Amino acid sequence: MPSEHTRPHRFNTRLWLAGGWLLFALALALLAPWIAPHDPLAQDLLYGRLPPFWSEGAEPGLWLGTDSLGRDLLSRLIYGGRIAFMVAFAAATAACLVGSTLGLIAGYFGGWPDRIISRIVDIWMSFPPVLFAILLVAVLGTGLHSVIIAIAVIDWTRFCRVIRAEAMVQSRMDYVESARIAGFGRIGIMIKEVLPNVMPSIIALLSLEMGIAIIVEAILSFVNLSIATDDPTWGGLIAEGRLSIHQAWWVLVFPLIALFLTVLSFSQLGEGLKQRFDPILR
Amino acid sequence: MQRILIRLFTMLITLFGVAVVVFIVIRIAPGDPIAMMLPPGATDEDVARLRALYGLDKSLLEQFFVWFGGIIQGDFGTSISLRQDVLGLVLNRLPATLELSLFALLIALSIGGPLAIWGARERGTSIEAGIDIANGAALSIPDFLWGLVLILTFGVLIPVFGISGRVSPRLDLPFVSQFYLFESFFRLRFDLTKDLLSHMFMPALALALPLAAIISQLLKQSLKEVMDLDYVVLARVKGFSETQVILREALKNAALPTLTLIGVQFTFLIGGTVIIERLFSYEGIGNMAIDAVINRDLPLIQGIVLVFALLFVLVNLAVDMTYTLLNPRLRNA
């Protein structure tokens, strides 16, 4: 059957493309101080709103042009990636730890722990997430820590809901029953038997959540509520670009492309990993 | 019936929980909103007087019950930055957000539905594979990015739609309600309807794309599942074309699981209006919410978050009731 041969091949290509872009972007972000051609904060009003290199009026060395204050867009983009990846890794991991733990407990134990956790999830889901994030950052004060905490506080429910459902299915399986008969403790079974079986979902969700965290950070930067310093962020660049959209489209387009590719890659990576780990789909 | 009563009860608990969480989150906020309202030369007495006016001099528990008691009677307090009644402000802006969300839902249904039917008819072909890829892309990109892409393409590159505001400022509006779109339609002022729609189209499309992808994916899946059941096969044997079979027989049964999911997803869509309204400078409650947060306008934030939460639980309740009505197995239970 041809479809069985083409299918894994297609998703492998996707996985490679997504992983490749993420590694490339991550490397750029990590090596920013050595790679970025200019100081991302250096202003030069004589060189304001220069177009990218292929357009007329471009200045050599300022590859992607400059913003209204004459700052080099390419350097700002590279440095912006640092914040994006930092938020992605820290916030997604924190949300994952909280959400998966609670989900595992709710799904495996059932009963009143499940009822309490599920009710809290319901309440959490009744908040518009973006508004909740903006509110939390306003309350906690702007800064990288606040952004990370806000995303974790809001998005743990994504992990909790899925892992709860999966742990519930797993805990009814025969192997859990056998472990119980063999005399293992409840918490031991949960960690040693159920957790490894829900791990593929956790990893897939983690990758998805990294993309979501980057978007939330961009949204917060967009409404000027992210990190308080002058450091460039992709969302901040987009906000500048939205203001000067009719005069300098490139200030919006390049950060948008970076955001687009990164978010798409994280979600494709998540999907790909899920399929790869899923014994039935594999 | 009992099912709906239980549902109503949990809905009230959820709303109460939301109120508690909002209250706690806002009270731990550093920064004194009262100090921000007064000019620099204000005395301590002025501060104390204003505190008493807004009830901020009482204990936290007292404050909560005064505030919550007010809400039950429809008194959401007074906005600190706009110095107006919160309920009035919110009700004034809410119709704009509702029109935007419903229009987006309509777009999502009219993109997702036909795609699902087309995909189910062409199942197993490259057309279905193409639809799957389009769905995957539309799903992984959130509304915020779609909004920016739309602004660039149809606002700047090919400027056909308005990219900011709800209506062109030069038009004078004869409206008595805030439901501009509905009212312009019923007053037969189609010039205004056209202007409103051209402003609403891009934000609505940005909100609709991810939902359209979900509808298309799920409905296609459910359609494919029922396509091989006896009664569908029978219809096919009777000589109906594949499209007729889907529309007359399969759709009715496949729509039910999709409906439940649309409910949850529609609440996400409503939540998305917050940033999309900001992006398109659309004057709904989402845009007002961001201003309220930036101005540290506690009563207004509380009011708006509660209205959002109320909308969410109402949508879920509506879906639950429709589901019960449409599902014969639950109707008599």
Coordinates of C-alpha atoms in Angstrom, one line a residue:
Chain A
M1 CA 0.0 0.0 0.0
P2 CA 1.6 3.2 -1.1
S3 CA 0.0 5.4 1.5
E4 CA 1.8 3.6 4.3
H5 CA 5.1 4.5 2.7
T6 CA 4.3 8.1 1.9
R7 CA 2.8 9.0 5.2
P8 CA 5.8 8.6 7.6
H9 CA 8.0 10.1 4.9
R10 CA 5.8 13.3 4.8
F11 CA 5.8 13.8 8.5
N12 CA 9.5 13.2 8.7
T13 CA 10.1 16.0 6.3
R14 CA 7.9 18.3 8.3
L15 CA 9.6 17.3 11.5
W16 CA 13.0 18.0 10.0
L17 CA 11.9 21.4 8.5
A18 CA 10.4 22.5 11.8
G19 CA 13.3 21.2 13.9
G20 CA 15.8 22.8 11.5
W21 CA 14.2 26.2 11.7
L22 CA 14.0 26.1 15.4
L23 CA 17.6 25.1 15.8
F24 CA 18.7 27.8 13.4
A25 CA 16.6 30.5 15.2
L26 CA 17.8 29.3 18.6
A27 CA 21.4 29.3 17.5
L28 CA 21.0 32.9 16.2
A29 CA 19.5 33.9 19.5
L30 CA 22.2 32.3 21.6
L31 CA 25.0 33.7 19.5
A32 CA 23.4 37.1 19.1
P33 CA 26.2 39.2 20.7
W34 CA 28.7 37.7 18.1
I35 CA 26.4 37.5 15.1
A36 CA 24.3 40.6 15.2
P37 CA 25.9 43.1 12.8
H38 CA 25.0 46.2 14.9
D39 CA 24.0 47.2 18.4
P40 CA 20.2 46.6 18.5
L41 CA 19.8 49.7 20.6
A42 CA 22.0 52.1 18.7
Q43 CA 19.9 54.9 17.2
D44 CA 20.9 57.0 14.2
L45 CA 18.2 59.4 13.1
L46 CA 20.0 60.1 9.8
Y47 CA 19.4 56.5 8.9
G48 CA 15.7 56.3 9.9
R49 CA 13.3 54.0 8.0
L50 CA 15.8 52.6 5.5
P51 CA 14.3 49.9 3.3
P52 CA 15.7 46.3 3.1
F53 CA 18.8 45.5 0.9
W54 CA 17.0 44.8 -2.4
S55 CA 15.1 48.1 -2.5
E56 CA 16.3 51.4 -3.8
G57 CA 17.7 53.7 -1.1
A58 CA 19.0 50.8 1.0
E59 CA 22.2 51.3 2.9
P60 CA 24.9 48.5 2.6
G61 CA 25.3 46.6 5.8
L62 CA 21.8 47.3 7.0
W63 CA 20.3 44.2 5.5
L64 CA 16.7 44.3 6.6
G65 CA 16.5 48.1 6.8
T66 CA 16.0 50.2 9.9
D67 CA 13.1 51.4 12.0
S68 CA 12.0 55.0 12.5
L69 CA 14.8 55.7 15.0
G70 CA 17.4 54.3 12.6
R71 CA 18.0 51.0 14.6
D72 CA 19.2 48.0 12.6
L73 CA 16.2 45.7 12.1
L74 CA 18.2 42.5 11.6
S75 CA 20.1 43.0 14.8
R76 CA 16.9 43.8 16.7
L77 CA 15.3 40.7 15.3
I78 CA 18.2 38.4 16.3
Y79 CA 18.2 39.9 19.8
G80 CA 14.4 39.6 20.0
G81 CA 14.8 35.9 19.5
R82 CA 16.6 35.7 22.9
I83 CA 13.5 36.9 24.8
A84 CA 11.2 34.7 22.7
F85 CA 13.1 31.5 23.4
M86 CA 13.7 32.3 27.0
V87 CA 9.9 32.8 27.5
A88 CA 9.1 29.7 25.5
F89 CA 11.3 27.4 27.4
A90 CA 10.7 28.8 30.9
A91 CA 6.9 29.4 30.7
A92 CA 6.1 26.2 28.9
T93 CA 8.1 24.1 31.3
A94 CA 6.5 25.8 34.3
A95 CA 3.0 25.4 32.9
C96 CA 3.8 21.8 32.0
L97 CA 5.0 20.9 35.5
V98 CA 1.9 22.4 37.3
G99 CA -0.6 21.2 34.7
S100 CA 0.6 17.7 34.2
T101 CA 1.0 17.0 37.9
L102 CA -2.5 18.2 38.7
G103 CA -3.9 16.4 35.6
L104 CA -2.2 13.2 36.6
I105 CA -3.6 13.4 40.1
A106 CA -7.1 14.2 39.0
G107 CA -7.1 11.5 36.3
Y108 CA -5.5 8.7 38.3
F109 CA -7.1 9.2 41.7
G110 CA -10.6 10.4 40.6
G111 CA -13.0 11.2 43.4
W112 CA -12.8 14.5 45.3
P113 CA -9.3 15.5 44.0
D114 CA -10.7 15.2 40.5
R115 CA -13.8 17.2 41.4
I116 CA -11.8 20.0 43.0
I117 CA -9.2 20.2 40.2
S118 CA -11.8 20.0 37.5
R119 CA -13.8 22.9 39.0
I120 CA -10.7 25.0 39.2
V121 CA -10.0 24.3 35.6
D122 CA -13.6 25.3 34.7
I123 CA -13.2 28.6 36.5
W124 CA -9.8 29.2 34.8
M125 CA -11.3 28.5 31.4
S126 CA -14.0 31.2 32.0
F127 CA -11.3 33.9 31.8
P128 CA -10.4 35.3 28.4
P129 CA -6.8 34.1 28.3
V130 CA -5.3 37.2 26.7
L131 CA -7.1 39.5 29.1
F132 CA -6.0 37.4 32.0
A133 CA -2.4 37.6 30.9
I134 CA -2.5 41.3 30.5
L135 CA -4.1 41.7 33.9
L136 CA -1.6 39.4 35.6
V137 CA 1.4 41.3 34.1
A138 CA -0.2 44.6 35.1
V139 CA -0.6 43.3 38.6
L140 CA 2.9 41.6 38.9
G141 CA 4.6 44.6 37.2
T142 CA 6.3 44.3 33.8
G143 CA 9.4 42.2 33.4
L144 CA 10.6 38.9 32.1
H145 CA 9.7 37.1 35.3
S146 CA 6.1 38.4 35.3
V147 CA 5.6 37.4 31.7
I148 CA 6.8 33.8 32.4
I149 CA 4.7 33.6 35.6
A150 CA 1.6 34.9 33.9
I151 CA 1.8 32.4 31.0
A152 CA 2.4 29.5 33.4
V153 CA -0.5 30.6 35.7
I154 CA -2.9 30.8 32.7
D155 CA -1.8 27.9 30.5
W156 CA -1.4 25.0 33.0
T157 CA -5.0 24.1 32.3
R158 CA -4.1 23.0 28.7
F159 CA -1.8 20.3 30.2
C160 CA -4.2 19.5 33.0
R161 CA -7.2 18.8 30.8
V162 CA -5.4 16.5 28.4
I163 CA -3.3 14.6 30.9
R164 CA -6.3 14.2 33.2
A165 CA -8.3 12.5 30.4
E166 CA -5.3 10.3 29.4
A167 CA -4.5 9.3 33.0
M168 CA -8.1 8.4 33.5
V169 CA -8.0 6.0 30.5
Q170 CA -4.6 4.6 31.6
S171 CA -5.7 4.0 35.2
R172 CA -8.5 1.6 34.0
M173 CA -6.0 -0.5 32.0
D174 CA -5.1 -4.0 33.1
Y175 CA -1.4 -3.2 33.7
V176 CA -2.4 -0.7 36.4
E177 CA -4.6 -3.3 38.1
S178 CA -1.8 -5.9 37.9
A179 CA 0.6 -3.5 39.5
R180 CA -1.9 -2.9 42.3
I181 CA -2.3 -6.6 42.9
A182 CA 1.4 -7.0 42.9
G183 CA 1.4 -4.7 45.9
F184 CA 2.7 -1.4 44.5
G185 CA 1.5 1.8 46.3
R186 CA -0.9 4.2 44.5
I187 CA 1.6 7.0 44.2
G188 CA 4.3 4.6 43.0
I189 CA 2.0 3.3 40.3
M190 CA 1.0 6.8 39.2
I191 CA 4.7 7.8 38.8
K192 CA 6.2 4.6 37.6
E193 CA 3.4 3.1 35.5
V194 CA 0.9 5.8 34.4
L195 CA 3.3 8.7 33.9
P196 CA 5.5 7.0 31.3
N197 CA 2.4 6.2 29.3
V198 CA 1.2 9.8 29.2
M199 CA 4.7 11.2 28.5
P200 CA 4.3 11.3 24.7
S201 CA 1.3 13.6 25.1
I202 CA 3.1 15.7 27.6
I203 CA 6.1 16.2 25.2
A204 CA 3.8 17.1 22.3
L205 CA 1.8 19.6 24.4
L206 CA 5.1 21.1 25.7
S207 CA 6.2 21.8 22.2
L208 CA 2.8 23.3 21.3
E209 CA 2.9 25.4 24.5
M210 CA 6.3 26.9 23.6
G211 CA 4.7 28.3 20.4
I212 CA 1.8 29.6 22.4
A213 CA 4.1 31.2 25.0
I214 CA 6.0 33.0 22.2
I215 CA 2.7 34.4 20.9
V216 CA 1.5 35.5 24.3
E217 CA 4.8 37.3 24.9
A218 CA 4.4 39.0 21.5
I219 CA 0.9 40.1 22.4
L220 CA 2.1 41.4 25.8
S221 CA 4.9 43.3 24.0
F222 CA 2.4 44.6 21.5
V223 CA 0.3 46.2 24.2
N224 CA 3.5 47.4 25.8
L225 CA 3.3 45.3 28.9
S226 CA 6.1 42.8 28.5
I227 CA 9.7 43.2 29.6
A228 CA 10.2 46.8 30.9
T229 CA 13.6 47.4 29.4
D230 CA 14.5 48.8 25.9
D231 CA 15.6 45.3 24.8
P232 CA 14.0 44.4 21.5
T233 CA 11.2 41.8 21.4
W234 CA 9.4 40.4 18.4
G235 CA 6.1 41.7 19.7
G236 CA 7.6 45.1 20.4
L237 CA 8.9 45.2 16.8
I238 CA 5.5 44.3 15.5
A239 CA 3.9 47.1 17.6
E240 CA 6.3 49.6 16.1
G241 CA 5.7 48.1 12.6
R242 CA 1.9 48.4 13.1
L243 CA 2.3 52.2 13.7
S244 CA 4.5 52.9 10.7
I245 CA 2.8 50.3 8.4
H246 CA 2.2 52.8 5.6
Q247 CA 5.7 54.3 5.7
A248 CA 7.9 51.3 6.5
W249 CA 6.2 47.9 5.9
W250 CA 9.4 46.0 6.5
V251 CA 9.4 46.8 10.2
L252 CA 6.2 44.7 10.5
V253 CA 6.9 42.1 7.9
F254 CA 10.2 40.6 9.1
P255 CA 9.3 40.1 12.8
L256 CA 6.0 38.7 11.6
I257 CA 7.8 36.1 9.4
A258 CA 10.1 35.2 12.3
L259 CA 7.1 34.7 14.6
F260 CA 5.1 32.9 12.0
L261 CA 7.9 30.3 11.2
T262 CA 8.7 29.8 14.9
V263 CA 5.1 29.2 16.0
L264 CA 4.4 27.0 13.0
S265 CA 7.5 25.0 13.7
F266 CA 6.7 24.4 17.4
S267 CA 3.2 23.2 16.5
Q268 CA 4.5 20.9 13.7
L269 CA 7.1 19.6 16.0
G270 CA 4.5 18.8 18.6
E271 CA 2.2 17.1 16.1
G272 CA 5.2 15.1 14.6
L273 CA 6.4 14.0 18.0
K274 CA 2.9 12.9 19.0
Q275 CA 2.6 10.8 16.0
R276 CA 6.1 9.3 16.4
F277 CA 5.5 8.4 20.0
D278 CA 1.9 7.2 19.6
P279 CA 2.1 3.4 19.3
I280 CA -1.2 3.1 17.4
L281 CA -0.4 5.7 14.8
R282 CA 3.2 4.5 14.5
Chain B
M1 CA -34.4 18.8 33.0
Q2 CA -32.4 17.7 36.0
R3 CA -29.3 17.8 33.7
I4 CA -30.0 21.5 33.0
L5 CA -30.5 22.3 36.6
I6 CA -27.2 20.8 37.6
R7 CA -25.7 22.7 34.7
L8 CA -27.1 26.0 36.0
F9 CA -25.9 25.3 39.5
T10 CA -22.3 24.6 38.4
M11 CA -22.5 27.7 36.2
L12 CA -23.3 29.8 39.3
I13 CA -20.4 28.2 41.2
T14 CA -18.0 28.9 38.3
L15 CA -19.1 32.6 38.1
F16 CA -18.7 33.0 41.9
G17 CA -15.2 31.4 41.5
V18 CA -14.3 33.8 38.8
A19 CA -15.5 36.8 40.9
V20 CA -13.3 35.6 43.8
V21 CA -10.2 35.1 41.6
V22 CA -10.6 38.5 39.9
F23 CA -11.0 40.1 43.3
I24 CA -7.9 38.5 44.7
V25 CA -5.7 39.1 41.7
I26 CA -6.6 42.8 41.6
R27 CA -6.2 43.4 45.3
I28 CA -2.7 42.0 45.4
A29 CA -1.8 44.5 42.7
P30 CA 0.9 46.9 43.9
G31 CA 0.4 50.5 43.0
D32 CA -2.3 52.6 44.5
P33 CA -5.1 53.5 42.1
I34 CA -6.3 56.3 44.4
A35 CA -2.8 58.0 44.5
M36 CA -2.8 57.9 40.7
M37 CA -6.2 59.7 40.5
L38 CA -5.1 62.7 42.5
P39 CA -2.9 65.6 41.6
P40 CA 0.6 65.7 43.1
G41 CA -0.4 68.3 45.7
A42 CA -3.1 66.2 47.3
T43 CA -3.1 65.9 51.1
D44 CA -3.5 62.7 53.1
E45 CA -7.0 63.7 54.0
D46 CA -7.9 63.9 50.3
V47 CA -6.5 60.4 49.8
A48 CA -8.5 59.1 52.7
R49 CA -11.7 60.7 51.5
L50 CA -11.4 59.2 48.1
R51 CA -10.5 55.8 49.6
A52 CA -13.7 55.9 51.6
L53 CA -15.7 57.0 48.5
Y54 CA -14.5 53.9 46.6
G55 CA -14.9 51.7 49.7
L56 CA -11.1 50.9 49.7
D57 CA -10.8 51.7 53.5
K58 CA -12.6 48.6 54.6
S59 CA -11.1 45.2 55.2
L60 CA -10.6 42.9 52.2
L61 CA -13.5 40.5 53.2
E62 CA -15.8 43.5 53.7
Q63 CA -14.8 44.9 50.4
F64 CA -15.5 41.6 48.7
F65 CA -19.0 41.3 50.1
V66 CA -19.9 44.9 49.4
W67 CA -18.6 44.5 45.8
F68 CA -20.3 41.1 45.3
G69 CA -23.5 42.3 46.8
G70 CA -23.5 45.2 44.4
I71 CA -23.0 42.9 41.4
I72 CA -25.9 40.8 42.3
Q73 CA -28.1 43.9 42.2
G74 CA -26.5 45.0 39.0
D75 CA -24.2 47.6 40.5
F76 CA -20.7 47.1 39.2
G77 CA -19.3 50.3 40.7
T78 CA -17.9 53.4 39.1
S79 CA -15.0 53.4 36.6
I80 CA -12.0 55.2 38.1
S81 CA -10.5 56.4 34.8
L82 CA -13.7 57.3 33.0
R83 CA -15.7 58.3 36.1
Q84 CA -18.8 56.6 34.8
D85 CA -21.0 53.7 35.8
V86 CA -19.2 50.5 34.9
L87 CA -22.3 48.6 33.8
G88 CA -23.3 51.4 31.5
L89 CA -19.8 51.5 30.0
V90 CA -19.7 47.8 29.4
L91 CA -23.3 47.6 28.0
N92 CA -22.4 50.4 25.7
R93 CA -19.5 48.6 24.2
L94 CA -20.7 45.0 24.5
P95 CA -22.9 45.0 21.3
A96 CA -19.8 45.8 19.2
T97 CA -18.0 42.8 20.5
L98 CA -21.1 40.6 20.2
E99 CA -21.6 41.6 16.5
L100 CA -18.0 40.9 15.8
S101 CA -18.0 37.5 17.5
L102 CA -21.2 36.4 15.8
F103 CA -20.0 37.6 12.4
A104 CA -16.8 35.7 12.9
L105 CA -18.8 32.5 13.9
L106 CA -20.8 32.9 10.7
I107 CA -17.6 33.2 8.6
A108 CA -16.1 30.2 10.3
L109 CA -19.2 28.1 9.7
S110 CA -19.5 29.1 6.1
I111 CA -15.8 28.3 5.4
G112 CA -15.6 25.2 7.6
G113 CA -18.9 23.6 6.7
P114 CA -18.6 23.4 2.9
L115 CA -14.9 22.4 3.2
A116 CA -15.9 19.5 5.5
I117 CA -18.6 18.3 3.1
W118 CA -16.3 18.7 0.1
G119 CA -13.5 16.8 1.9
A120 CA -15.9 14.0 3.0
R121 CA -17.1 13.7 -0.6
E122 CA -13.6 13.5 -1.9
R123 CA -12.3 11.3 0.9
G124 CA -9.1 9.5 0.2
T125 CA -8.1 11.8 -2.7
S126 CA -5.5 14.5 -2.9
I127 CA -8.3 17.1 -2.5
E128 CA -8.9 15.8 1.0
A129 CA -5.1 15.8 1.7
G130 CA -5.0 19.4 0.5
I131 CA -7.9 20.4 2.8
D132 CA -6.0 18.7 5.7
I133 CA -2.9 20.7 5.1
A134 CA -4.9 24.0 4.9
N135 CA -6.6 23.0 8.1
G136 CA -3.3 22.3 9.8
A137 CA -1.9 25.6 8.8
A138 CA -5.0 27.6 9.8
L139 CA -5.0 25.8 13.2
S140 CA -1.4 26.3 14.2
I141 CA -1.4 30.1 13.5
P142 CA -3.3 32.0 16.2
D143 CA -5.8 34.8 15.5
F144 CA -3.3 37.5 16.4
L145 CA -0.9 36.6 13.6
W146 CA -3.8 36.1 11.1
G147 CA -4.9 39.6 12.0
L148 CA -1.4 41.0 11.2
V149 CA -1.2 39.1 8.0
L150 CA -4.6 40.4 6.9
I151 CA -3.7 44.0 7.8
L152 CA -0.6 43.7 5.6
T153 CA -2.4 42.0 2.7
F154 CA -5.8 43.7 2.5
G155 CA -5.0 46.9 4.4
V156 CA -1.7 47.9 2.9
L157 CA -0.8 45.7 -0.1
I158 CA -4.3 45.7 -1.7
P159 CA -6.2 48.2 0.4
V160 CA -9.8 47.1 0.1
F161 CA -10.9 46.9 3.7
G162 CA -10.7 49.3 6.6
I163 CA -8.0 48.4 9.1
S164 CA -9.1 50.5 12.0
G165 CA -12.2 51.4 13.8
R166 CA -15.8 50.1 13.6
V167 CA -17.2 52.6 11.1
S168 CA -15.9 55.4 9.0
P169 CA -15.7 58.5 11.1
R170 CA -17.1 60.8 8.4
L171 CA -20.5 59.1 8.4
D172 CA -23.2 60.3 10.7
L173 CA -25.0 57.6 12.5
P174 CA -28.7 57.6 13.1
F175 CA -28.6 54.7 15.5
V176 CA -30.5 54.4 18.7
S177 CA -28.9 51.2 19.9
Q178 CA -25.3 50.0 19.9
F179 CA -26.1 47.1 17.6
Y180 CA -25.0 49.1 14.5
L181 CA -24.9 46.2 12.1
F182 CA -28.4 44.9 12.9
E183 CA -29.9 48.3 13.1
S184 CA -28.4 49.5 9.8
F185 CA -29.8 46.4 8.3
F186 CA -33.3 46.8 9.7
R187 CA -33.4 50.5 8.8
L188 CA -32.5 49.5 5.3
R189 CA -29.4 51.8 5.4
F190 CA -27.4 49.4 3.4
D191 CA -24.7 52.0 2.8
L192 CA -24.0 51.9 6.5
T193 CA -24.2 48.1 6.6
K194 CA -21.6 48.0 3.9
D195 CA -19.3 50.3 5.7
L196 CA -19.7 48.4 9.0
L197 CA -19.0 45.1 7.3
S198 CA -16.0 46.4 5.5
H199 CA -14.5 47.4 8.8
M200 CA -15.6 44.2 10.5
F201 CA -14.6 41.8 7.9
M202 CA -10.8 41.5 8.6
P203 CA -10.9 41.3 12.4
A204 CA -13.8 38.7 12.0
L205 CA -11.8 36.7 9.5
A206 CA -8.8 36.6 11.7
L207 CA -10.9 35.3 14.5
A208 CA -12.7 32.9 12.3
L209 CA -9.8 31.1 10.5
P210 CA -8.7 28.8 13.4
L211 CA -12.3 28.0 14.2
A212 CA -13.1 27.3 10.5
A213 CA -10.2 24.8 10.5
I214 CA -11.5 23.0 13.6
I215 CA -15.1 22.8 12.2
S216 CA -13.9 21.6 8.9
Q217 CA -11.6 18.9 10.4
L218 CA -14.1 17.6 13.0
L219 CA -17.2 17.7 10.8
K220 CA -15.3 15.9 8.0
Q221 CA -14.2 13.2 10.5
S222 CA -17.7 12.7 11.8
L223 CA -19.1 12.6 8.2
K224 CA -16.6 10.0 7.2
E225 CA -17.6 7.9 10.2
V226 CA -21.3 7.8 9.3
M227 CA -20.7 7.5 5.6
D228 CA -20.5 3.7 5.8
L229 CA -23.5 3.2 8.1
D230 CA -26.5 1.2 6.7
Y231 CA -28.9 4.1 6.3
V232 CA -26.4 6.1 4.4
V233 CA -25.6 3.2 2.2
L234 CA -29.3 2.7 1.6
A235 CA -29.7 6.3 0.5
R236 CA -26.8 5.8 -1.9
V237 CA -28.5 2.6 -3.3
K238 CA -31.7 4.6 -3.8
G239 CA -29.7 6.6 -6.3
F240 CA -28.9 9.8 -4.5
S241 CA -25.7 11.5 -5.5
E242 CA -22.8 11.6 -3.0
T243 CA -23.4 15.3 -2.2
Q244 CA -27.2 14.6 -1.7
V245 CA -26.4 11.7 0.5
I246 CA -24.2 13.9 2.7
L247 CA -26.6 16.8 2.9
R248 CA -29.8 14.8 3.4
E249 CA -28.7 11.9 5.5
A250 CA -25.2 12.1 6.9
L251 CA -25.0 15.7 8.0
K252 CA -27.8 15.5 10.6
N253 CA -26.0 12.8 12.6
A254 CA -22.5 14.0 12.1
A255 CA -23.3 17.6 13.2
L256 CA -23.9 16.7 16.8
P257 CA -20.3 16.1 18.0
T258 CA -19.2 19.1 16.0
L259 CA -21.8 21.3 17.8
T260 CA -20.4 20.6 21.2
L261 CA -16.9 21.5 20.1
I262 CA -18.0 24.7 18.4
G263 CA -19.4 25.8 21.8
V264 CA -16.0 25.6 23.5
Q265 CA -14.2 27.0 20.5
F266 CA -16.6 29.9 20.3
T267 CA -15.7 30.9 23.8
F268 CA -12.0 30.9 22.7
L269 CA -13.1 33.1 19.8
I270 CA -14.8 35.6 22.1
G271 CA -11.6 35.6 24.3
G272 CA -9.6 36.4 21.1
T273 CA -11.6 39.6 20.5
V274 CA -9.5 41.2 23.3
I275 CA -6.3 41.4 21.2
I276 CA -8.0 41.5 17.8
E277 CA -10.1 44.5 18.7
R278 CA -6.9 46.2 19.9
L279 CA -5.1 45.3 16.7
F280 CA -7.9 46.8 14.5
S281 CA -8.7 49.6 16.9
Y282 CA -12.3 48.2 17.0
E283 CA -14.3 49.8 19.8
G284 CA -15.6 46.8 21.7
I285 CA -15.2 45.7 25.4
G286 CA -11.9 43.9 24.6
N287 CA -10.2 47.1 23.5
M288 CA -11.7 48.9 26.5
A289 CA -10.4 46.1 28.8
I290 CA -6.8 46.7 27.7
D291 CA -7.2 50.4 28.4
A292 CA -8.7 49.6 31.8
V293 CA -5.7 47.5 32.7
I294 CA -3.2 50.1 31.5
N295 CA -5.0 52.8 33.6
R296 CA -5.3 50.4 36.6
D297 CA -9.1 51.0 36.6
L298 CA -10.0 48.2 39.0
P299 CA -13.8 48.5 38.9
L300 CA -13.9 48.5 35.2
I301 CA -11.5 45.5 34.9
Q302 CA -13.6 43.5 37.3
G303 CA -16.8 44.4 35.4
I304 CA -15.4 43.4 32.0
V305 CA -13.8 40.2 33.2
L306 CA -17.1 39.2 34.8
V307 CA -19.0 40.0 31.6
F308 CA -16.6 37.8 29.6
A309 CA -17.0 35.0 32.1
L310 CA -20.8 35.3 31.9
L311 CA -20.7 35.2 28.1
F312 CA -18.5 32.0 28.3
V313 CA -20.8 30.1 30.7
L314 CA -23.9 31.3 28.7
V315 CA -22.4 30.0 25.5
N316 CA -21.7 26.7 27.1
L317 CA -25.2 26.5 28.6
A318 CA -26.7 27.2 25.2
V319 CA -24.7 24.5 23.6
D320 CA -25.6 22.1 26.3
M321 CA -29.3 22.8 25.9
T322 CA -29.2 22.5 22.1
Y323 CA -27.3 19.3 22.4
T324 CA -29.9 17.9 24.8
L325 CA -32.7 19.0 22.5
L326 CA -31.2 17.5 19.4
N327 CA -30.0 14.3 20.9
P328 CA -33.0 11.9 21.1
R329 CA -31.2 9.8 23.7
L330 CA -31.0 12.7 26.2
R331 CA -34.3 14.4 25.3
N332 CA -36.4 12.1 27.5
A333 CA -33.9 11.5 30.2

